[in-house]
Amino acid sequence: MQFTTILTLIGLLVSLAGLPAQAQPQGAGTSASDAVMLDMREAFNKSQAKRLSELLPRAQNHVLAPWAAYWELRARLETATPDEISRFLTRFAGTYQEDRLRNDWLLLLGQQQEWGTFMAEYPNFRMNDDRSVQCYALLTDFKSNERDVAQQVEDRWLALREADEGCATAAGQLLQAKKLPAHTAWLRARLGMENGKPRVAVQAVGLLDPEWANTVSAIYANPEHYLEGRLLALRARTKELVTLAMIRLAVKDPELAALEVDKLRWKTQLSQEERSWVWGVIGKGAAIRQSDKALAFFLNGQDKLMHADHLAWKVRAALRAGRWEQVAAATAAMTESQRQEAAWVYWRARALLALAKMPADRAEAQALLQSVAGVQGFYELLAQEELGLAIMPPPPPEPLTAAEKAAANGNPGLQRALAAIAIGLRADGVREWNYSTNLHTRGGMGDRELLAAADLACRHEVWDRCINTSERTKSVIDLAQRFPMPHKQAVLVRSREIGLDPAYVYGLIRQESRFIVDARSVVGASGLMQVMPATASWTAKKIGMTDFKPHQITERDTNIAIGTGYLKLVLDDFAGSMPMAAAAYNAGPGRPRAWRGQAGAPVLEAAIWAENVPFTETRDYVKKVLANTTIYAAMISGQTQSLKARLGKVGPRVADGTAAANDLP
């Protein structure tokens, strides 16, 4: 296989990495005016409306003046006059800040039930990505036009993770009007119970009858007590409350819940739908705990009556058990949208291949693999290999024209975003950048516009926006943008010094920090490789960095030295298994040691093992790091790569006389 395309991309990356960061966008202001913006952001965070009003005149000439005006008005939106709001929307027409304030105002209008003003303003809401606002809009449509909006409200309400006012208000009025079935509220309550969101469950049931809300709270606190005192469940309300108690018990103790739901009184009094949902929660809980009983629990219910998350975990449990017929059954029961996700396309195809008896079966599996194969992600790469195709980056797109670059460079939203990021207002800058690329125009920017925007971010070394923006393209792929290699000399030299694959290091950094040198997580991890303070101190001693001081962890070379040093120690402890080392880097080494199983546990394809990682964040992390690594390896080496080879297999620790490094933090 020829890799001239890859080598060309490498050349592009080298030249890109050598470019100096451009100067701050024109108008970013002096350090003094930047300080005013930072002071205003802090005052906004602290809800200091008076302080914001005092500072606002000093921000009028700053490139981020729309942000200053937004913070000042948003802080007092509840008391602002309609004229003030209207003047703001007119003055900043077309900006993110205009639409952001409109979003806030629409929520307030919905809460205050000022439907006339809401209906007049809603058509101007460009983002229209707030489910609560959407629910208020559907409610106004129902109230004014008597349009059937029940299904749309239900879809949005059930999709919300937290308790909200907009969709709950719409659902409540539709429930009262008998346009929405009571079962929808009970489904919402089930999801609240299952996901540890008691406010969701209490709010949903309270819409049916406020007096039932206290019972739901008591069930969440002590489901065993409720079930012990309940012998009969003949009324619909009681059956649903029993189901909620079973769900809560299943989250706490799947095996105890399995014994409870299998009692004769519940077999005869609960419906098949209610029991199937409970078995789905039990199976999911057991699968998360990697219990061998998980699949058997799932088989007590009917796939078609389970939630999407239950079916996903049933597939995972079936993969661990090697039961391909159950993988096929669970994926067949998924909704069309869930079944089209790359993970379930891949595993359904694998199941059909394993069960194939006729050429038509194999042809269906091949067609499924072909529908997702590519270089866009973990399962896309696996599908590519399953088809026997080499992992080959697509040809680069046509070079951007001067006009395309100029359009991106002249985009005021992108310029404000870069200015905000440059002075430390990264979160605000990211929001405005994403709005400008994804939401300002309905459907977002076209592929060429996205490539130009990504190029702008790359030239300013704002690597996270470079990568994320380029990843949105549909018909063209620019891997030089999606997989940049900043800090190349530092990463390559350090990796090779300690015997690490530099592609693995790049794959991990890309996932950890998107190459943001001063990145800091909410839990305190810092720098390119997102190292925790305690881990940094421990690793520094381990690798002989005797003069390390905690504040140095944000220094690029120090962060790379400590991060790669720790990664090498973890990788060695897991006998070179990249999937397990990645899991350890994200979740700590103790967890993947448990997830690999003890003596007698099965040896699994690492893709199956990774899909069964209990933590959603770590499961996603492992897959992305390994996919990143495979692409980077092709780009660095210019040689064909295999994701499957890098994954290998995962099973219990081999007894080779070496002790586990149990002191690894």
Tab-separated table of N, CA, C and O in Angstrom, residues 94 405-418 432-433 435-437 440-441 445 449 453 456:
chain	number	residue	atom	x	y	z
A	94	GLY	N	-27.441	39.492	14.995
A	94	GLY	CA	-26.565	38.591	14.261
A	94	GLY	C	-25.450	37.987	15.072
A	94	GLY	O	-24.718	37.120	14.580
A	405	LYS	N	-10.203	31.591	2.974
A	405	LYS	CA	-9.484	31.945	4.193
A	405	LYS	C	-9.883	33.342	4.671
A	405	LYS	O	-10.046	33.577	5.877
A	406	ALA	N	-10.059	34.245	3.716
A	406	ALA	CA	-10.429	35.612	4.081
A	406	ALA	C	-11.806	35.660	4.719
A	406	ALA	O	-12.047	36.436	5.656
A	407	ALA	N	-12.717	34.832	4.221
A	407	ALA	CA	-14.066	34.803	4.789
A	407	ALA	C	-14.030	34.347	6.243
A	407	ALA	O	-14.722	34.905	7.105
A	408	ALA	N	-13.228	33.323	6.519
A	408	ALA	CA	-13.102	32.855	7.903
A	408	ALA	C	-12.435	33.918	8.762
A	408	ALA	O	-12.867	34.209	9.883
A	409	ASN	N	-11.388	34.514	8.236
A	409	ASN	CA	-10.649	35.519	8.991
A	409	ASN	C	-11.506	36.744	9.287
A	409	ASN	O	-11.327	37.417	10.303
A	410	GLY	N	-12.466	37.025	8.402
A	410	GLY	CA	-13.321	38.187	8.599
A	410	GLY	C	-14.606	37.910	9.337
A	410	GLY	O	-15.420	38.822	9.529
A	411	ASN	N	-14.798	36.678	9.759
A	411	ASN	CA	-16.013	36.318	10.483
A	411	ASN	C	-15.957	36.916	11.889
A	411	ASN	O	-15.098	36.536	12.694
A	412	PRO	N	-16.837	37.864	12.229
A	412	PRO	CA	-16.732	38.539	13.535
A	412	PRO	C	-16.913	37.597	14.720
A	412	PRO	O	-16.283	37.793	15.764
A	413	GLY	N	-17.763	36.580	14.568
A	413	GLY	CA	-17.951	35.645	15.672
A	413	GLY	C	-16.693	34.842	15.955
A	413	GLY	O	-16.315	34.631	17.115
A	414	LEU	N	-16.016	34.385	14.902
A	414	LEU	CA	-14.773	33.640	15.080
A	414	LEU	C	-13.691	34.534	15.663
A	414	LEU	O	-12.907	34.103	16.519
A	415	GLN	N	-13.647	35.789	15.229
A	415	GLN	CA	-12.641	36.709	15.755
A	415	GLN	C	-12.878	36.996	17.238
A	415	GLN	O	-11.938	37.042	18.031
A	416	ARG	N	-14.139	37.198	17.615
A	416	ARG	CA	-14.428	37.413	19.043
A	416	ARG	C	-14.065	36.176	19.847
A	416	ARG	O	-13.543	36.283	20.965
A	417	ALA	N	-14.344	35.009	19.301
A	417	ALA	CA	-14.016	33.772	20.004
A	417	ALA	C	-12.514	33.662	20.246
A	417	ALA	O	-12.066	33.333	21.351
A	418	LEU	N	-11.721	33.954	19.221
A	418	LEU	CA	-10.266	33.905	19.370
A	418	LEU	C	-9.785	34.942	20.379
A	418	LEU	O	-8.880	34.677	21.179
A	432	GLU	N	-18.881	30.837	21.687
A	432	GLU	CA	-19.108	31.687	20.514
A	432	GLU	C	-18.565	31.032	19.247
A	432	GLU	O	-19.169	31.151	18.181
A	433	TRP	N	-17.441	30.359	19.355
A	433	TRP	CA	-16.892	29.653	18.192
A	433	TRP	C	-17.876	28.590	17.705
A	433	TRP	O	-18.185	28.501	16.515
A	435	TYR	N	-21.050	28.346	18.208
A	435	TYR	CA	-22.244	28.974	17.648
A	435	TYR	C	-21.972	29.446	16.222
A	435	TYR	O	-22.784	29.230	15.316
A	436	SER	N	-20.833	30.072	16.014
A	436	SER	CA	-20.516	30.626	14.702
A	436	SER	C	-20.379	29.539	13.643
A	436	SER	O	-20.763	29.737	12.483
A	437	THR	N	-19.843	28.383	14.026
A	437	THR	CA	-19.645	27.309	13.049
A	437	THR	C	-20.859	26.400	12.912
A	437	THR	O	-21.138	25.888	11.821
A	440	HIS	N	-25.161	29.513	13.834
A	440	HIS	CA	-25.530	30.850	13.352
A	440	HIS	C	-26.377	30.758	12.081
A	440	HIS	O	-27.380	31.446	11.926
A	441	THR	N	-25.962	29.884	11.185
A	441	THR	CA	-26.743	29.598	9.985
A	441	THR	C	-27.395	28.245	10.178
A	441	THR	O	-26.752	27.304	10.659
A	445	MET	N	-22.167	25.671	9.182
A	445	MET	CA	-21.332	25.961	8.018
A	445	MET	C	-21.234	24.752	7.096
A	445	MET	O	-21.330	23.607	7.547
A	449	GLU	N	-16.407	25.869	4.405
A	449	GLU	CA	-16.375	26.900	5.441
A	449	GLU	C	-15.787	26.346	6.738
A	449	GLU	O	-15.025	27.029	7.430
A	453	ALA	N	-12.536	27.622	8.718
A	453	ALA	CA	-12.584	27.994	10.138
A	453	ALA	C	-11.564	27.185	10.936
A	453	ALA	O	-10.865	27.721	11.807
A	456	LEU	N	-8.177	28.557	10.383
A	456	LEU	CA	-7.981	29.767	11.184
A	456	LEU	C	-7.576	29.406	12.612
A	456	LEU	O	-6.641	29.978	13.178
